[in-house]
PDB file of C-alpha atoms in Angstrom:
ATOM      1  CA  MET A   1      29.050  20.065  20.546  1.00 50.00           C
ATOM      2  CA  ASN A   2      28.176  20.299  16.935  1.00 53.00           C
ATOM      3  CA  SER A   3      24.960  22.256  16.519  1.00 53.00           C
ATOM      4  CA  THR A   4      24.307  20.895  13.037  1.00 56.00           C
ATOM      5  CA  ARG A   5      23.880  17.335  14.240  1.00 56.00           C
ATOM      6  CA  PRO A   6      20.152  17.585  15.136  1.00 62.00           C
ATOM      7  CA  ASN A   7      19.439  19.253  11.806  1.00 67.00           C
ATOM      8  CA  ASN A   8      21.245  16.483   9.934  1.00 70.00           C
ATOM      9  CA  ALA A   9      19.287  13.840  11.820  1.00 67.00           C
ATOM     10  CA  ARG A  10      16.056  15.660  11.029  1.00 69.00           C
ATOM     11  CA  THR A  11      17.033  15.900   7.361  1.00 78.00           C
ATOM     12  CA  ARG A  12      17.833  12.179   7.180  1.00 78.00           C
ATOM     13  CA  ARG A  13      14.518  11.367   8.818  1.00 77.00           C
ATOM     14  CA  SER A  14      12.605  13.555   6.393  1.00 82.00           C
ATOM     15  CA  ASP A  15      14.532  12.001   3.497  1.00 81.00           C
ATOM     16  CA  ARG A  16      13.537   8.538   4.713  1.00 82.00           C
ATOM     17  CA  MET A  17       9.911   9.582   5.025  1.00 83.00           C
ATOM     18  CA  ARG A  18      10.001  11.119   1.566  1.00 85.00           C
ATOM     19  CA  THR A  19      11.457   7.891   0.179  1.00 82.00           C
ATOM     20  CA  VAL A  20       8.746   5.801   1.861  1.00 82.00           C
ATOM     21  CA  VAL A  21       6.020   8.086   0.502  1.00 84.00           C
ATOM     22  CA  ARG A  22       7.524   7.899  -2.987  1.00 83.00           C
ATOM     23  CA  LEU A  23       7.672   4.115  -2.838  1.00 81.00           C
ATOM     24  CA  ALA A  24       4.096   3.810  -1.592  1.00 83.00           C
ATOM     25  CA  LEU A  25       2.397   6.492  -3.671  1.00 84.00           C
ATOM     26  CA  ALA A  26       4.528   8.146  -6.326  1.00 84.00           C
ATOM     27  CA  ASN A  27       5.271   5.444  -8.858  1.00 87.00           C
ATOM     28  CA  ARG A  28       3.201   3.890 -11.618  1.00 89.00           C
ATOM     29  CA  VAL A  29       2.767   0.449 -10.128  1.00 91.00           C
ATOM     30  CA  SER A  30       1.651   1.698  -6.719  1.00 92.00           C
ATOM     31  CA  ALA A  31      -0.628   4.309  -8.256  1.00 92.00           C
ATOM     32  CA  VAL A  32      -2.400   1.713 -10.418  1.00 93.00           C
ATOM     33  CA  TYR A  33      -2.738  -0.666  -7.481  1.00 94.00           C
ATOM     34  CA  LEU A  34      -4.152   2.030  -5.192  1.00 94.00           C
ATOM     35  CA  THR A  35      -6.535   3.141  -7.938  1.00 95.00           C
ATOM     36  CA  VAL A  36      -7.872  -0.401  -8.312  1.00 95.00           C
ATOM     37  CA  VAL A  37      -8.320  -0.820  -4.554  1.00 95.00           C
ATOM     38  CA  GLY A  38      -9.852   2.653  -4.192  1.00 95.00           C
ATOM     39  CA  GLY A  39     -12.231   1.978  -7.068  1.00 95.00           C
ATOM     40  CA  ALA A  40     -13.311  -1.319  -5.521  1.00 94.00           C
ATOM     41  CA  MET A  41     -13.895   0.441  -2.193  1.00 94.00           C
ATOM     42  CA  ALA A  42     -15.909   3.204  -3.881  1.00 94.00           C
ATOM     43  CA  VAL A  43     -18.119   0.648  -5.639  1.00 91.00           C
ATOM     44  CA  ALA A  44     -18.548  -1.271  -2.386  1.00 89.00           C
ATOM     45  CA  ALA A  45     -19.455   1.886  -0.479  1.00 89.00           C
ATOM     46  CA  ALA A  46     -21.955   2.942  -3.148  1.00 88.00           C
ATOM     47  CA  GLN A  47     -23.551  -0.509  -3.440  1.00 85.00           C
ATOM     48  CA  PRO A  48     -26.121   0.012  -0.627  1.00 79.00           C
ATOM     49  CA  LEU A  49     -27.456   3.039  -2.491  1.00 82.00           C
ATOM     50  CA  PHE A  50     -28.430   0.903  -5.476  1.00 81.00           C
ATOM     51  CA  ALA A  51     -29.079  -2.562  -4.082  1.00 76.00           C
ATOM     52  CA  SER A  52     -30.797  -3.586  -0.892  1.00 75.00           C
ATOM     53  CA  GLY A  53     -30.739  -7.348  -1.234  1.00 74.00           C
ATOM     54  CA  PRO A  54     -29.257  -9.705   1.319  1.00 72.00           C
ATOM     55  CA  ASP A  55     -26.143 -10.182  -0.810  1.00 71.00           C
ATOM     56  CA  ALA A  56     -25.348  -6.465  -1.139  1.00 69.00           C
ATOM     57  CA  SER A  57     -22.650  -6.638   1.525  1.00 73.00           C
ATOM     58  CA  LEU A  58     -20.748  -9.307  -0.397  1.00 83.00           C
ATOM     59  CA  VAL A  59     -19.305  -6.610  -2.650  1.00 86.00           C
ATOM     60  CA  TRP A  60     -16.796  -5.853   0.153  1.00 87.00           C
ATOM     61  CA  VAL A  61     -15.103  -9.146  -0.703  1.00 91.00           C
ATOM     62  CA  TRP A  62     -13.375  -7.499  -3.695  1.00 92.00           C
ATOM     63  CA  PRO A  63     -11.386  -4.834  -1.821  1.00 93.00           C
ATOM     64  CA  ALA A  64     -10.452  -7.480   0.738  1.00 91.00           C
ATOM     65  CA  LEU A  65      -9.261  -9.827  -2.014  1.00 93.00           C
ATOM     66  CA  PHE A  66      -7.236  -7.083  -3.702  1.00 94.00           C
ATOM     67  CA  THR A  67      -5.421  -6.538  -0.403  1.00 93.00           C
ATOM     68  CA  PHE A  68      -5.424 -10.166   0.676  1.00 91.00           C
ATOM     69  CA  PRO A  69      -1.958 -11.107   1.848  1.00 88.00           C
ATOM     70  CA  ALA A  70      -1.840  -8.185   4.270  1.00 90.00           C
ATOM     71  CA  PHE A  71      -5.588  -8.180   4.925  1.00 92.00           C
ATOM     72  CA  GLY A  72      -5.382 -11.784   6.128  1.00 90.00           C
ATOM     73  CA  PHE A  73      -3.604 -10.492   9.225  1.00 91.00           C
ATOM     74  CA  VAL A  74      -6.301  -7.848   9.755  1.00 89.00           C
ATOM     75  CA  ALA A  75      -9.035 -10.482   9.451  1.00 89.00           C
ATOM     76  CA  TRP A  76      -7.196 -12.645  11.964  1.00 91.00           C
ATOM     77  CA  LEU A  77      -6.967  -9.703  14.394  1.00 90.00           C
ATOM     78  CA  GLY A  78     -10.689  -9.046  13.974  1.00 88.00           C
ATOM     79  CA  GLU A  79     -11.482 -12.655  14.708  1.00 88.00           C
ATOM     80  CA  ALA A  80      -9.178 -12.748  17.723  1.00 91.00           C
ATOM     81  CA  GLY A  81     -10.275  -9.411  19.152  1.00 88.00           C
ATOM     82  CA  TRP A  82     -14.008  -9.384  18.522  1.00 87.00           C
ATOM     83  CA  GLY A  83     -14.759 -13.041  17.899  1.00 85.00           C
ATOM     84  CA  GLY A  84     -15.992 -12.475  14.359  1.00 77.00           C
ATOM     85  CA  ASP A  85     -18.139  -9.429  15.183  1.00 85.00           C
ATOM     86  CA  ALA A  86     -15.537  -6.766  14.442  1.00 85.00           C
ATOM     87  CA  PRO A  87     -16.948  -3.327  13.604  1.00 89.00           C
ATOM     88  CA  ALA A  88     -17.026  -2.132  10.014  1.00 87.00           C
ATOM     89  CA  TRP A  89     -14.554   0.695  10.722  1.00 91.00           C
ATOM     90  CA  PHE A  90     -11.971  -1.927  11.712  1.00 91.00           C
ATOM     91  CA  PHE A  91     -12.263  -3.780   8.416  1.00 90.00           C
ATOM     92  CA  VAL A  92     -12.386  -0.633   6.258  1.00 92.00           C
ATOM     93  CA  GLY A  93      -9.351   0.746   8.082  1.00 93.00           C
ATOM     94  CA  GLY A  94      -7.667  -2.621   7.687  1.00 93.00           C
ATOM     95  CA  ILE A  95      -8.278  -2.579   3.937  1.00 94.00           C
ATOM     96  CA  VAL A  96      -6.793   0.926   3.686  1.00 94.00           C
ATOM     97  CA  LEU A  97      -3.767   0.025   5.805  1.00 94.00           C
ATOM     98  CA  SER A  98      -3.252  -3.238   3.919  1.00 94.00           C
ATOM     99  CA  ALA A  99      -3.416  -1.424   0.592  1.00 95.00           C
ATOM    100  CA  LEU A 100      -0.800   1.101   1.734  1.00 93.00           C
ATOM    101  CA  VAL A 101       1.522  -1.630   3.040  1.00 93.00           C
ATOM    102  CA  GLN A 102       1.229  -3.600  -0.184  1.00 94.00           C
ATOM    103  CA  SER A 103       1.647  -0.449  -2.242  1.00 94.00           C
ATOM    104  CA  LEU A 104       4.901   0.204  -0.386  1.00 92.00           C
ATOM    105  CA  ALA A 105       6.047  -3.340  -1.121  1.00 92.00           C
ATOM    106  CA  LEU A 106       5.103  -3.019  -4.799  1.00 91.00           C
ATOM    107  CA  GLY A 107       6.981   0.280  -5.003  1.00 90.00           C
ATOM    108  CA  ALA A 108      10.073  -1.280  -3.442  1.00 90.00           C
ATOM    109  CA  VAL A 109       9.982  -4.210  -5.859  1.00 90.00           C
ATOM    110  CA  TRP A 110       9.425  -1.839  -8.790  1.00 89.00           C
ATOM    111  CA  ARG A 111      12.396   0.292  -7.715  1.00 88.00           C
ATOM    112  CA  ALA A 112      14.593  -2.775  -7.264  1.00 88.00           C
ATOM    113  CA  LEU A 113      13.699  -4.113 -10.705  1.00 88.00           C
ATOM    114  CA  ARG A 114      14.246  -0.746 -12.372  1.00 83.00           C
ATOM    115  CA  GLY A 115      17.560  -0.381 -10.561  1.00 80.00           C
ATOM    116  CA  ARG A 116      18.782  -3.726 -11.864  1.00 63.00           C
ATOM    117  CA  ARG A 117      17.778  -2.832 -15.378  1.00 58.00           C
ATOM    118  CA  GLY A 118      19.659   0.460 -15.159  1.00 55.00           C
ATOM    119  CA  ASN A 119      22.859  -1.262 -13.981  1.00 54.00           C
ATOM    120  CA  ARG A 120      23.124  -3.549 -17.016  1.00 55.00           C
ATOM    121  CA  GLY A 121      24.214  -0.816 -19.320  1.00 56.00           C
ATOM    122  CA  HIS A 122      23.143  -0.325 -22.897  1.00 57.00           C
ATOM    123  CA  LEU A 123      23.434  -2.996 -25.527  1.00 55.00           C
ATOM    124  CA  THR A 124      25.294  -1.865 -28.588  1.00 61.00           C
ATOM    125  CA  ALA A 125      25.700  -3.445 -31.970  1.00 65.00           C
ATOM    126  CA  ALA A 126      29.067  -5.082 -32.598  1.00 62.00           C
ATOM    127  CA  HIS A 127      31.046  -3.489 -35.396  1.00 56.00           C
TER     128      HIS A 127
END
């Protein structure tokens, strides 16, 4: 048996994880998107400190809208599981998970677009 095989598999797995983390967190597009969602969540979390009106909880609509395509599934799960009375931790966790999934998708699209641009070569002036 080859004793290096488990190490190679472990290395490939860590390379895949590193690639996923880079796509989701370590590029400009994903970083801006996560900053916007995180800022909206921070404002929504701080809102009860400054406003106590009946509409104060409506500020949580913004983080949900910023993560909407993926958050739609989370909202559906909350409705199916708890009948509309899902706990707050479920929705906050769903917003975070949705933001990370969409950040990964944005990073993959960004990498694909940058890869295509790099394959075109450089335009030069005709002499």
